[in-house]
Amino acid sequence: MSAPLRQGELAEATVVPVALGERAYDIAIGRGLLASLGARIKALRPGAKCAIVTDTTVARHHLAAAEASLTAAGIASARIVVPPGEGSKSYATFQQVCEQIIAARIERGDLIVALGGGVIGDLAGFAAASVRRGLDYVQVPTTLLAQVDSSVGGKTGIDSPLGKNLIGAFHQPILVVADTALLDTLPKRDFRAGYAEVAKYGLLGDAAFFAWLELNWQDLFAGGPAREHAIAVCCRGKASIVARDERETGERALLNLGHTFGHALEAAAGFSGRLLHGEAISLGMALAFDFSARKGLIAAAEAERAEAHLAAVGLPTHLKDNPGGTPGVDRLMDLIAQDKKVKRGALTFILVRGIGQAFVESDVDPAEVRAFLTDKLSA
Ligand SMILES: NC(=O)c1ccc[n+]([C@@H]2O[C@H](COP(=O)([O-])OP(=O)(O)OC[C@H]3O[C@@H](n4cnc5c(N)ncnc54)[C@H](O)[C@@H]3O)[C@@H](O)[C@H]2O)c1
Ligand SMILES: [Zn+2]
């Protein structure tokens, strides 16, 4: 467990800057950093009040420590606690969170603190973007997925009954505090699913990092120094892509490696706990590598190496192992076509020319995808 910090002390942190001009901010990463949250906020926004938005599960584990850190820095805070799970990215919960922020008299100059996984980050970030036309907010990600992905880059939002993440805004936080010790309470399955996004950074653009992960993933899972290092590498990777393409007009799309196939599988499982997002992305990345090999873009052995690592950590890589259950090819093709990355009949996929060499291919023939999936489903 992390050593408690004295009041106001700033824990040893790795700081990754996100270079976005006047919207620039820091990601502080390290074991035990939650104790420094209050001091960090006070340094950025002296005199600000906070509303902490969290879910009941995270509250049970980490809310008291977050509140204690704010109190120690002399910061008044309110708590807004919602049920855990994707269901809270709804109009109804969004409304409740906004009303509670207003009732807590959080005004311009005050802060929202998103304490939780990607659900809380997206929900609280969107409430921050909306209440009083925009309040500043701080991300305190508590899942591996949130520490390497959703807390960085400013995409916020909720789900529509017609589809995931359809209502939202770009709204950058003013600070991200990623305390890697908070992941010690995360269920193993959620941790492993988040790891798919860690591997994604290596697979899409950093072959050396992927090779490092092949050697060091066990220490990362165990909470050793590899965990901080890996999270910092991922945040640096995402921060540099976001700094060059904040609103996803180009390069940011590479972060969607494995996500076209993955989203279709998630939708088929009804976005339920049967198939976690990271599990779907593991399956999707294995398919993207396989499809790239079939197109002759990458050697089969290289695709197998990518897949072997995902399998080694216990992630699913074969459609027959999909815990959500895989539908037939017609349904899969329908779901792929509904994905947002479709333009005039052609499909857009992130494909690879090697480990660490992803690129956007916006002219994929649906018939080729269908033939590929038909083969995979009969394998
Ligand atoms: N904004 C973005 O750029 C972005 C990127 C990727 C994903 N997302 C979104 O993120 C969401 C998924 O995020 P997630 O996987 O973090 O899910 P989540 O927030 O639902 O967290 C997963 C589960 O773990 C619990 N939990 C969280 N932290 C814990 C801890 N430290 N200890 C014990 N339990 C803990 C939660 O209560 C929840 O039940 C999706 O809604 C997805 O759309 C957003
Ligand atoms: Zn993802």
Tab-separated table of C-alpha atoms and ligand atoms in Angstrom:
chain	number	residue	atom	x	y	z
A	1	MET	CA	0.000	0.000	0.000
A	2	SER	CA	1.121	3.552	-0.561
A	3	ALA	CA	2.711	5.549	2.227
A	4	PRO	CA	0.423	8.299	3.544
A	5	LEU	CA	1.576	11.800	2.727
A	6	ARG	CA	1.854	14.635	5.177
A	7	GLN	CA	-0.575	17.489	4.625
A	8	GLY	CA	0.206	19.436	1.470
A	9	GLU	CA	3.069	17.204	0.474
A	10	LEU	CA	3.227	16.416	-3.238
A	11	ALA	CA	3.910	12.738	-3.859
A	12	GLU	CA	6.653	11.724	-6.258
A	13	ALA	CA	4.923	11.909	-9.615
A	14	THR	CA	5.666	11.399	-13.268
A	15	VAL	CA	4.168	14.396	-15.040
A	16	VAL	CA	3.029	14.127	-18.649
A	17	PRO	CA	2.077	17.492	-20.169
A	18	VAL	CA	-0.763	17.692	-22.699
A	19	ALA	CA	0.217	20.526	-25.055
A	20	LEU	CA	-3.044	22.165	-26.052
A	21	GLY	CA	-2.177	25.873	-25.897
A	22	GLU	CA	-4.439	27.687	-23.462
A	23	ARG	CA	-6.168	24.362	-22.721
A	24	ALA	CA	-2.885	22.641	-21.795
A	25	TYR	CA	-2.831	20.515	-18.649
A	26	ASP	CA	-0.738	17.996	-16.782
A	27	ILE	CA	-1.297	14.318	-16.133
A	28	ALA	CA	0.339	13.389	-12.812
A	29	ILE	CA	0.996	9.652	-12.478
A	30	GLY	CA	2.246	7.787	-9.426
A	31	ARG	CA	1.489	5.450	-6.567
A	32	GLY	CA	-0.181	7.259	-3.655
A	33	LEU	CA	-0.951	10.507	-5.525
A	34	LEU	CA	-4.551	10.718	-4.306
A	35	ALA	CA	-3.235	12.149	-1.023
A	36	SER	CA	-1.831	15.102	-2.976
A	37	LEU	CA	-5.070	15.863	-4.846
A	38	GLY	CA	-6.063	18.745	-2.569
A	39	ALA	CA	-2.639	20.390	-2.694
A	40	ARG	CA	-2.517	20.090	-6.483
A	41	ILE	CA	-5.991	21.593	-6.882
A	42	LYS	CA	-5.204	24.385	-4.452
A	43	ALA	CA	-2.071	25.234	-6.415
A	44	LEU	CA	-4.079	25.489	-9.653
A	45	ARG	CA	-7.295	27.139	-8.412
A	46	PRO	CA	-6.797	28.734	-4.995
A	47	GLY	CA	-10.112	29.250	-3.211
A	48	ALA	CA	-12.164	26.979	-5.486
A	49	LYS	CA	-14.861	24.675	-4.071
A	50	CYS	CA	-15.280	21.150	-5.470
A	51	ALA	CA	-18.074	18.714	-6.232
A	52	ILE	CA	-16.789	15.147	-6.387
A	53	VAL	CA	-18.761	12.966	-8.798
A	54	THR	CA	-18.259	9.230	-8.254
A	55	ASP	CA	-20.113	5.907	-8.280
A	56	THR	CA	-21.113	3.859	-5.233
A	57	THR	CA	-18.412	1.218	-5.791
A	58	VAL	CA	-15.571	3.712	-6.127
A	59	ALA	CA	-17.034	5.704	-3.231
A	60	ARG	CA	-16.781	2.663	-0.979
A	61	HIS	CA	-13.082	2.247	-1.751
A	62	HIS	CA	-11.691	5.732	-2.353
A	63	LEU	CA	-14.088	8.613	-1.641
A	64	ALA	CA	-13.024	9.099	1.972
A	65	ALA	CA	-9.377	9.425	0.964
A	66	ALA	CA	-10.234	11.913	-1.803
A	67	GLU	CA	-12.314	14.008	0.589
A	68	ALA	CA	-9.615	13.869	3.259
A	69	SER	CA	-7.060	15.192	0.788
A	70	LEU	CA	-9.310	18.119	-0.155
A	71	THR	CA	-10.123	18.860	3.481
A	72	ALA	CA	-6.439	18.813	4.396
A	73	ALA	CA	-5.860	21.493	1.745
A	74	GLY	CA	-8.733	23.575	3.118
A	75	ILE	CA	-11.008	22.866	0.134
A	76	ALA	CA	-14.770	22.540	0.737
A	77	SER	CA	-16.393	19.730	-1.223
A	78	ALA	CA	-19.777	18.193	-1.989
A	79	ARG	CA	-20.283	14.588	-3.062
A	80	ILE	CA	-22.474	13.368	-5.897
A	81	VAL	CA	-22.732	9.570	-5.990
A	82	VAL	CA	-24.393	7.667	-8.845
A	83	PRO	CA	-24.914	3.924	-9.457
A	84	PRO	CA	-21.971	2.102	-11.072
A	85	GLY	CA	-22.046	0.967	-14.682
A	86	GLU	CA	-22.691	2.164	-18.221
A	87	GLY	CA	-26.356	2.764	-17.330
A	88	SER	CA	-25.290	5.963	-15.555
A	89	LYS	CA	-24.232	7.529	-18.877
A	90	SER	CA	-27.924	8.370	-19.372
A	91	TYR	CA	-30.028	11.526	-19.701
A	92	ALA	CA	-31.626	10.751	-16.343
A	93	THR	CA	-28.366	10.470	-14.396
A	94	PHE	CA	-26.865	13.396	-16.301
A	95	GLN	CA	-29.819	15.530	-15.213
A	96	GLN	CA	-29.432	14.462	-11.582
A	97	VAL	CA	-25.710	15.218	-11.608
A	98	CYS	CA	-26.242	18.677	-13.147
A	99	GLU	CA	-28.992	19.541	-10.639
A	100	GLN	CA	-26.835	18.409	-7.731
A	101	ILE	CA	-23.901	20.492	-8.991
A	102	ILE	CA	-26.163	23.551	-9.101
A	103	ALA	CA	-27.673	22.737	-5.699
A	104	ALA	CA	-24.161	22.481	-4.241
A	105	ARG	CA	-23.605	26.090	-5.411
A	106	ILE	CA	-20.700	25.179	-7.631
A	107	GLU	CA	-20.106	28.295	-9.715
A	108	ARG	CA	-17.725	29.509	-12.402
A	109	GLY	CA	-14.273	29.245	-10.855
A	110	ASP	CA	-15.193	26.169	-8.813
A	111	LEU	CA	-14.368	22.618	-9.875
A	112	ILE	CA	-15.903	19.242	-10.630
A	113	VAL	CA	-13.765	16.259	-9.627
A	114	ALA	CA	-14.487	13.070	-11.593
A	115	LEU	CA	-13.458	10.206	-9.289
A	116	GLY	CA	-13.988	6.917	-11.096
A	117	GLY	CA	-13.650	4.934	-14.290
A	118	GLY	CA	-14.516	5.948	-17.814
A	119	VAL	CA	-18.227	6.103	-17.045
A	120	ILE	CA	-17.750	8.708	-14.323
A	121	GLY	CA	-15.143	10.627	-16.339
A	122	ASP	CA	-17.428	10.868	-19.367
A	123	LEU	CA	-20.539	11.714	-17.312
A	124	ALA	CA	-18.949	14.209	-14.914
A	125	GLY	CA	-16.894	15.768	-17.718
A	126	PHE	CA	-20.038	16.340	-19.783
A	127	ALA	CA	-21.858	17.795	-16.760
A	128	ALA	CA	-18.849	20.095	-16.271
A	129	ALA	CA	-19.005	21.094	-19.944
A	130	SER	CA	-22.707	21.894	-19.614
A	131	VAL	CA	-23.481	23.466	-16.230
A	132	ARG	CA	-23.155	27.265	-16.441
A	133	ARG	CA	-21.842	26.773	-20.010
A	134	GLY	CA	-18.697	25.169	-18.757
A	135	LEU	CA	-17.004	24.538	-15.431
A	136	ASP	CA	-13.421	23.397	-15.012
A	137	TYR	CA	-12.914	19.811	-13.949
A	138	VAL	CA	-10.243	17.438	-12.716
A	139	GLN	CA	-10.033	13.781	-13.683
A	140	VAL	CA	-9.088	11.277	-10.992
A	141	PRO	CA	-9.266	8.028	-12.998
A	142	THR	CA	-9.660	4.837	-10.955
A	143	THR	CA	-9.617	2.124	-13.649
A	144	LEU	CA	-6.705	1.146	-15.865
A	145	LEU	CA	-8.804	2.011	-18.909
A	146	ALA	CA	-9.482	5.482	-17.527
A	147	GLN	CA	-5.840	6.083	-16.520
A	148	VAL	CA	-4.492	5.285	-19.990
A	149	ASP	CA	-7.348	6.370	-22.189
A	150	SER	CA	-10.646	7.972	-21.215
A	151	SER	CA	-9.371	10.565	-18.712
A	152	VAL	CA	-7.041	12.087	-21.312
A	153	GLY	CA	-8.124	13.965	-24.401
A	154	GLY	CA	-11.328	15.736	-23.422
A	155	LYS	CA	-14.002	13.524	-24.974
A	156	THR	CA	-16.995	13.627	-22.629
A	157	GLY	CA	-20.558	12.461	-22.997
A	158	ILE	CA	-23.433	10.109	-22.373
A	159	ASP	CA	-25.292	7.440	-24.344
A	160	SER	CA	-28.475	7.880	-26.366
A	161	PRO	CA	-30.974	5.002	-26.526
A	162	LEU	CA	-29.953	4.993	-30.224
A	163	GLY	CA	-26.265	4.481	-29.562
A	164	LYS	CA	-23.282	4.852	-27.295
A	165	ASN	CA	-21.518	8.210	-26.788
A	166	LEU	CA	-23.865	10.041	-29.178
A	167	ILE	CA	-24.455	13.020	-26.864
A	168	GLY	CA	-21.356	14.854	-25.729
A	169	ALA	CA	-18.772	17.571	-25.981
A	170	PHE	CA	-15.059	18.067	-26.204
A	171	HIS	CA	-14.073	19.518	-22.834
A	172	GLN	CA	-10.507	19.195	-21.600
A	173	PRO	CA	-9.825	18.756	-17.859
A	174	ILE	CA	-7.438	21.170	-16.140
A	175	LEU	CA	-5.589	18.322	-14.409
A	176	VAL	CA	-5.481	14.525	-14.357
A	177	VAL	CA	-4.298	12.768	-11.199
A	178	ALA	CA	-3.689	9.059	-11.867
A	179	ASP	CA	-2.915	7.291	-8.595
A	180	THR	CA	-1.819	3.823	-9.694
A	181	ALA	CA	-2.495	2.384	-6.218
A	182	LEU	CA	-6.236	2.929	-6.770
A	183	LEU	CA	-6.078	0.099	-9.303
A	184	ASP	CA	-5.245	-2.367	-6.515
A	185	THR	CA	-8.967	-2.578	-5.661
A	186	LEU	CA	-10.078	-3.023	-9.269
A	187	PRO	CA	-11.473	-6.503	-10.065
A	188	LYS	CA	-8.943	-8.547	-12.033
A	189	ARG	CA	-11.256	-8.838	-15.018
A	190	ASP	CA	-11.634	-5.039	-15.291
A	191	PHE	CA	-7.882	-4.592	-14.915
A	192	ARG	CA	-7.193	-7.122	-17.662
A	193	ALA	CA	-9.756	-5.505	-19.959
A	194	GLY	CA	-8.079	-2.124	-19.437
A	195	TYR	CA	-4.781	-3.735	-20.368
A	196	ALA	CA	-6.091	-4.228	-23.915
A	197	GLU	CA	-5.887	-0.436	-24.328
A	198	VAL	CA	-2.330	-0.457	-22.927
A	199	ALA	CA	-1.284	-3.053	-25.504
A	200	LYS	CA	-3.102	-0.979	-28.122
A	201	TYR	CA	-0.593	1.886	-27.783
A	202	GLY	CA	2.266	-0.493	-28.550
A	203	LEU	CA	0.425	-2.186	-31.378
A	204	LEU	CA	-0.626	1.042	-33.064
A	205	GLY	CA	2.526	3.095	-32.879
A	206	ASP	CA	5.294	1.908	-30.579
A	207	ALA	CA	6.921	-1.444	-31.351
A	208	ALA	CA	9.581	-0.975	-28.649
A	209	PHE	CA	6.875	-0.452	-26.029
A	210	PHE	CA	5.083	-3.574	-27.221
A	211	ALA	CA	8.297	-5.597	-26.868
A	212	TRP	CA	8.744	-4.114	-23.383
A	213	LEU	CA	5.180	-5.133	-22.471
A	214	GLU	CA	5.858	-8.704	-23.598
A	215	LEU	CA	8.616	-8.826	-20.971
A	216	ASN	CA	7.091	-6.708	-18.192
A	217	TRP	CA	3.324	-7.210	-18.201
A	218	GLN	CA	3.363	-9.356	-15.085
A	219	ASP	CA	4.955	-6.608	-12.994
A	220	LEU	CA	2.374	-4.182	-14.384
A	221	PHE	CA	-0.465	-6.451	-13.244
A	222	ALA	CA	1.206	-6.966	-9.850
A	223	GLY	CA	1.466	-3.217	-9.205
A	224	GLY	CA	5.228	-2.897	-9.482
A	225	PRO	CA	7.087	0.041	-11.038
A	226	ALA	CA	6.210	-1.265	-14.524
A	227	ARG	CA	2.651	-0.090	-13.893
A	228	GLU	CA	3.589	3.614	-13.564
A	229	HIS	CA	5.971	3.358	-16.473
A	230	ALA	CA	3.403	1.780	-18.779
A	231	ILE	CA	0.678	4.255	-17.826
A	232	ALA	CA	3.073	7.150	-18.449
A	233	VAL	CA	4.041	5.770	-21.871
A	234	CYS	CA	0.368	5.387	-22.817
A	235	CYS	CA	-0.504	8.895	-21.602
A	236	ARG	CA	2.460	10.357	-23.514
A	237	GLY	CA	1.304	8.490	-26.602
A	238	LYS	CA	-2.283	9.685	-26.294
A	239	ALA	CA	-1.259	13.223	-25.306
A	240	SER	CA	0.913	13.656	-28.369
A	241	ILE	CA	-1.780	12.344	-30.717
A	242	VAL	CA	-4.430	14.543	-29.062
A	243	ALA	CA	-2.139	17.590	-29.211
A	244	ARG	CA	-1.790	17.124	-32.971
A	245	ASP	CA	-5.433	16.225	-33.659
A	246	GLU	CA	-7.679	17.284	-30.766
A	247	ARG	CA	-10.977	16.833	-32.621
A	248	GLU	CA	-10.201	13.642	-34.511
A	249	THR	CA	-10.009	14.914	-38.067
A	250	GLY	CA	-7.097	12.581	-38.799
A	251	GLU	CA	-4.442	10.868	-36.732
A	252	ARG	CA	-6.530	10.528	-33.551
A	253	ALA	CA	-8.520	7.862	-35.392
A	254	LEU	CA	-5.536	5.514	-34.942
A	255	LEU	CA	-6.624	5.184	-31.305
A	256	ASN	CA	-9.575	3.257	-32.721
A	257	LEU	CA	-7.383	0.261	-33.613
A	258	GLY	CA	-9.561	-2.813	-33.000
A	259	HIS	CA	-12.598	-0.650	-32.305
A	260	THR	CA	-14.647	-1.180	-35.494
A	261	PHE	CA	-14.759	-4.947	-34.979
A	262	GLY	CA	-14.826	-4.442	-31.210
A	263	HIS	CA	-17.806	-2.075	-31.173
A	264	ALA	CA	-19.796	-4.511	-33.330
A	265	LEU	CA	-19.116	-7.295	-30.814
A	266	GLU	CA	-20.001	-5.024	-27.884
A	267	ALA	CA	-23.238	-3.995	-29.550
A	268	ALA	CA	-24.056	-7.665	-30.232
A	269	ALA	CA	-23.614	-8.347	-26.521
A	270	GLY	CA	-25.888	-5.385	-25.746
A	271	PHE	CA	-23.068	-3.353	-24.113
A	272	SER	CA	-23.522	-5.577	-21.096
A	273	GLY	CA	-21.095	-6.920	-18.542
A	274	ARG	CA	-20.945	-10.148	-20.553
A	275	LEU	CA	-18.307	-8.553	-22.795
A	276	LEU	CA	-16.218	-5.730	-21.355
A	277	HIS	CA	-15.012	-2.977	-23.682
A	278	GLY	CA	-11.366	-4.006	-23.416
A	279	GLU	CA	-12.234	-7.643	-24.103
A	280	ALA	CA	-14.035	-6.554	-27.251
A	281	ILE	CA	-11.022	-4.438	-28.235
A	282	SER	CA	-8.700	-7.402	-27.720
A	283	LEU	CA	-10.861	-9.473	-30.064
A	284	GLY	CA	-11.061	-6.509	-32.441
A	285	MET	CA	-7.292	-5.948	-32.506
A	286	ALA	CA	-6.639	-9.644	-33.134
A	287	LEU	CA	-9.115	-9.443	-36.041
A	288	ALA	CA	-7.513	-6.232	-37.379
A	289	PHE	CA	-4.076	-7.878	-37.387
A	290	ASP	CA	-5.451	-11.031	-38.955
A	291	PHE	CA	-7.323	-9.067	-41.611
A	292	SER	CA	-4.162	-7.075	-42.361
A	293	ALA	CA	-2.243	-10.347	-42.774
A	294	ARG	CA	-4.927	-11.667	-45.096
A	295	LYS	CA	-4.555	-8.508	-47.195
A	296	GLY	CA	-0.806	-9.131	-47.367
A	297	LEU	CA	0.014	-5.975	-45.400
A	298	ILE	CA	1.821	-7.765	-42.561
A	299	ALA	CA	3.521	-11.149	-42.183
A	300	ALA	CA	1.332	-13.828	-40.603
A	301	ALA	CA	3.971	-14.442	-37.909
A	302	GLU	CA	3.851	-10.756	-36.880
A	303	ALA	CA	0.048	-10.891	-36.571
A	304	GLU	CA	0.387	-14.072	-34.529
A	305	ARG	CA	2.864	-12.363	-32.203
A	306	ALA	CA	0.368	-9.561	-31.483
A	307	GLU	CA	-2.377	-12.061	-30.799
A	308	ALA	CA	-0.147	-14.309	-28.674
A	309	HIS	CA	0.582	-11.485	-26.239
A	310	LEU	CA	-3.081	-10.597	-25.774
A	311	ALA	CA	-3.822	-14.290	-25.194
A	312	ALA	CA	-0.905	-14.587	-22.740
A	313	VAL	CA	-2.440	-12.016	-20.374
A	314	GLY	CA	-5.768	-13.843	-20.558
A	315	LEU	CA	-7.646	-11.649	-23.024
A	316	PRO	CA	-9.910	-13.257	-25.643
A	317	THR	CA	-8.501	-13.276	-29.195
A	318	HIS	CA	-10.716	-15.820	-30.975
A	319	LEU	CA	-14.370	-15.275	-31.790
A	320	LYS	CA	-15.171	-18.709	-30.349
A	321	ASP	CA	-13.861	-17.434	-26.973
A	322	ASN	CA	-16.008	-14.280	-27.045
A	323	PRO	CA	-17.628	-14.232	-23.569
A	324	GLY	CA	-20.424	-12.099	-25.036
A	325	GLY	CA	-21.283	-14.703	-27.674
A	326	THR	CA	-20.647	-13.978	-31.346
A	327	PRO	CA	-23.583	-13.487	-33.736
A	328	GLY	CA	-23.682	-14.633	-37.354
A	329	VAL	CA	-21.960	-12.797	-40.178
A	330	ASP	CA	-25.099	-10.938	-41.349
A	331	ARG	CA	-25.683	-9.398	-37.948
A	332	LEU	CA	-21.988	-8.590	-37.556
A	333	MET	CA	-21.889	-6.842	-40.933
A	334	ASP	CA	-25.020	-4.827	-40.012
A	335	LEU	CA	-23.392	-3.704	-36.789
A	336	ILE	CA	-20.131	-2.812	-38.553
A	337	ALA	CA	-22.065	-0.770	-41.123
A	338	GLN	CA	-23.790	1.132	-38.313
A	339	ASP	CA	-20.439	2.110	-36.846
A	340	LYS	CA	-19.683	5.795	-37.264
A	341	LYS	CA	-16.661	5.165	-39.485
A	342	VAL	CA	-18.657	4.343	-42.649
A	343	LYS	CA	-18.490	6.616	-45.684
A	344	ARG	CA	-20.444	6.020	-48.915
A	345	GLY	CA	-20.532	2.231	-48.788
A	346	ALA	CA	-16.814	1.799	-48.093
A	347	LEU	CA	-15.718	0.892	-44.582
A	348	THR	CA	-12.952	2.583	-42.618
A	349	PHE	CA	-10.656	0.341	-40.602
A	350	ILE	CA	-7.431	0.892	-38.760
A	351	LEU	CA	-5.061	-1.625	-40.339
A	352	VAL	CA	-1.405	-2.427	-39.695
A	353	ARG	CA	1.775	-2.806	-41.718
A	354	GLY	CA	3.551	-4.210	-38.667
A	355	ILE	CA	3.475	-4.075	-34.881
A	356	GLY	CA	3.572	-0.343	-34.122
A	357	GLN	CA	2.599	0.640	-37.662
A	358	ALA	CA	-1.131	1.291	-37.795
A	359	PHE	CA	-2.760	3.418	-40.473
A	360	VAL	CA	-6.248	4.538	-41.449
A	361	GLU	CA	-7.691	2.656	-44.430
A	362	SER	CA	-10.906	4.378	-45.481
A	363	ASP	CA	-11.654	2.313	-48.557
A	364	VAL	CA	-12.239	-1.215	-47.342
A	365	ASP	CA	-14.640	-3.265	-49.449
A	366	PRO	CA	-17.437	-4.666	-47.248
A	367	ALA	CA	-17.440	-7.882	-49.319
A	368	GLU	CA	-13.832	-8.493	-48.318
A	369	VAL	CA	-14.702	-8.024	-44.628
A	370	ARG	CA	-17.660	-10.370	-44.993
A	371	ALA	CA	-15.518	-13.082	-46.582
A	372	PHE	CA	-12.912	-12.669	-43.844
A	373	LEU	CA	-15.470	-12.899	-41.031
A	374	THR	CA	-17.166	-15.875	-42.654
A	375	ASP	CA	-13.823	-17.710	-42.604
A	376	LYS	CA	-13.158	-16.673	-39.004
A	377	LEU	CA	-16.599	-17.802	-37.843
A	378	SER	CA	-16.173	-21.219	-39.436
A	379	ALA	CA	-12.635	-21.660	-38.057
B	1	LIG	N1	-13.755	9.697	-23.159
B	1	LIG	C1	-12.987	8.839	-23.783
B	1	LIG	O1	-12.057	9.207	-24.504
B	1	LIG	C2	-13.221	7.376	-23.568
B	1	LIG	C3	-12.292	6.452	-24.028
B	1	LIG	C4	-12.507	5.113	-23.765
B	1	LIG	C5	-13.636	4.705	-23.073
B	1	LIG	N2	-14.536	5.637	-22.655
B	1	LIG	C6	-15.729	5.236	-21.888
B	1	LIG	O2	-15.294	4.657	-20.671
B	1	LIG	C7	-16.322	3.791	-20.192
B	1	LIG	C8	-15.682	2.526	-19.666
B	1	LIG	O3	-14.792	2.874	-18.626
B	1	LIG	P1	-14.364	1.821	-17.510
B	1	LIG	O4	-13.962	0.552	-18.139
B	1	LIG	O5	-13.414	2.530	-16.626
B	1	LIG	O6	-15.756	1.495	-16.813
B	1	LIG	P2	-16.438	1.974	-15.438
B	1	LIG	O7	-16.252	3.386	-15.173
B	1	LIG	O8	-17.825	1.455	-15.527
B	1	LIG	O9	-15.644	1.123	-14.348
B	1	LIG	C9	-15.717	-0.294	-14.367
B	1	LIG	C10	-16.209	-0.849	-13.024
B	1	LIG	O10	-15.152	-0.748	-12.066
B	1	LIG	C11	-15.604	-0.095	-10.879
B	1	LIG	N3	-14.430	0.602	-10.364
B	1	LIG	C12	-13.871	1.716	-10.876
B	1	LIG	N4	-12.729	1.996	-10.228
B	1	LIG	C13	-12.577	1.051	-9.272
B	1	LIG	C14	-11.584	0.794	-8.296
B	1	LIG	N5	-10.479	1.544	-8.210
B	1	LIG	N6	-11.753	-0.266	-7.484
B	1	LIG	C15	-12.839	-1.087	-7.598
B	1	LIG	N7	-13.806	-0.892	-8.523
B	1	LIG	C16	-13.671	0.154	-9.345
B	1	LIG	C17	-16.742	0.768	-11.317
B	1	LIG	O11	-17.622	1.029	-10.264
B	1	LIG	C18	-17.378	-0.089	-12.418
B	1	LIG	O12	-18.255	-1.004	-11.841
B	1	LIG	C19	-17.267	3.562	-21.342
B	1	LIG	O13	-18.464	4.260	-21.097
B	1	LIG	C20	-16.556	4.157	-22.533
B	1	LIG	O14	-17.432	4.707	-23.498
B	1	LIG	C21	-14.347	6.952	-22.881
B	2	ZN	ZN	-11.357	1.691	-26.321
